[in-house]
């Protein structure tokens, strides 16, 4: 199974984002590595944003049902 086809949890995505930020902050990566980390980070950010948006929609629906 390829890495891209695996589904990782929101928490795992946040943890990976933190690792990427730490790596980039250290400044030891080459330009190509930094670009790859940036690209991965942007994809993870979009995925996390989608999860949060879906959770917010669910909460809105639940609030409407109970009010």
GROMACS .gro file of C-alpha atoms in nm:
model
   67
    1UNK     CA    1   0.000   0.000   0.000
    2UNK     CA    2   0.142   0.339  -0.093
    3UNK     CA    3   0.183   0.619   0.157
    4UNK     CA    4  -0.073   0.841  -0.017
    5UNK     CA    5  -0.349   0.580  -0.001
    6UNK     CA    6  -0.320   0.541   0.376
    7UNK     CA    7  -0.565   0.742   0.582
    8UNK     CA    8  -0.411   0.902   0.888
    9UNK     CA    9  -0.600   1.054   1.178
   10UNK     CA   10  -0.636   1.426   1.238
   11UNK     CA   11  -0.406   1.398   1.538
   12UNK     CA   12  -0.140   1.218   1.335
   13UNK     CA   13  -0.162   1.486   1.068
   14UNK     CA   14  -0.111   1.760   1.329
   15UNK     CA   15   0.185   1.569   1.473
   16UNK     CA   16   0.340   1.543   1.125
   17UNK     CA   17   0.285   1.915   1.067
   18UNK     CA   18   0.467   1.987   1.393
   19UNK     CA   19   0.756   1.766   1.279
   20UNK     CA   20   0.774   1.950   0.946
   21UNK     CA   21   0.778   2.289   1.118
   22UNK     CA   22   1.053   2.175   1.354
   23UNK     CA   23   1.261   2.043   1.063
   24UNK     CA   24   1.219   2.364   0.865
   25UNK     CA   25   1.301   2.576   1.171
   26UNK     CA   26   1.630   2.391   1.215
   27UNK     CA   27   1.736   2.509   0.870
   28UNK     CA   28   1.941   2.198   0.792
   29UNK     CA   29   1.735   2.083   0.495
   30UNK     CA   30   1.831   2.148   0.135
   31UNK     CA   31   1.614   2.370  -0.081
   32UNK     CA   32   1.461   2.066  -0.253
   33UNK     CA   33   1.384   1.907   0.085
   34UNK     CA   34   1.233   2.232   0.213
   35UNK     CA   35   1.009   2.255  -0.092
   36UNK     CA   36   0.898   1.895  -0.044
   37UNK     CA   37   0.826   1.959   0.326
   38UNK     CA   38   0.635   2.276   0.234
   39UNK     CA   39   0.426   2.088  -0.021
   40UNK     CA   40   0.351   1.810   0.229
   41UNK     CA   41   0.266   2.065   0.496
   42UNK     CA   42   0.025   2.249   0.269
   43UNK     CA   43  -0.151   1.922   0.180
   44UNK     CA   44  -0.177   1.829   0.548
   45UNK     CA   45  -0.308   2.175   0.632
   46UNK     CA   46  -0.580   2.146   0.368
   47UNK     CA   47  -0.675   1.801   0.497
   48UNK     CA   48  -0.692   1.922   0.858
   49UNK     CA   49  -0.896   2.226   0.757
   50UNK     CA   50  -1.144   1.995   0.581
   51UNK     CA   51  -1.177   1.777   0.892
   52UNK     CA   52  -1.234   2.085   1.110
   53UNK     CA   53  -1.491   2.228   0.867
   54UNK     CA   54  -1.681   1.898   0.869
   55UNK     CA   55  -1.674   1.886   1.249
   56UNK     CA   56  -1.804   2.243   1.265
   57UNK     CA   57  -2.090   2.155   1.030
   58UNK     CA   58  -2.182   1.855   1.246
   59UNK     CA   59  -2.181   2.072   1.558
   60UNK     CA   60  -2.403   2.328   1.389
   61UNK     CA   61  -2.651   2.056   1.292
   62UNK     CA   62  -2.650   1.912   1.645
   63UNK     CA   63  -2.705   2.256   1.798
   64UNK     CA   64  -3.001   2.318   1.568
   65UNK     CA   65  -3.153   1.980   1.660
   66UNK     CA   66  -3.127   2.047   2.032
   67UNK     CA   67  -3.243   2.409   2.034
   0.00000   0.00000   0.00000
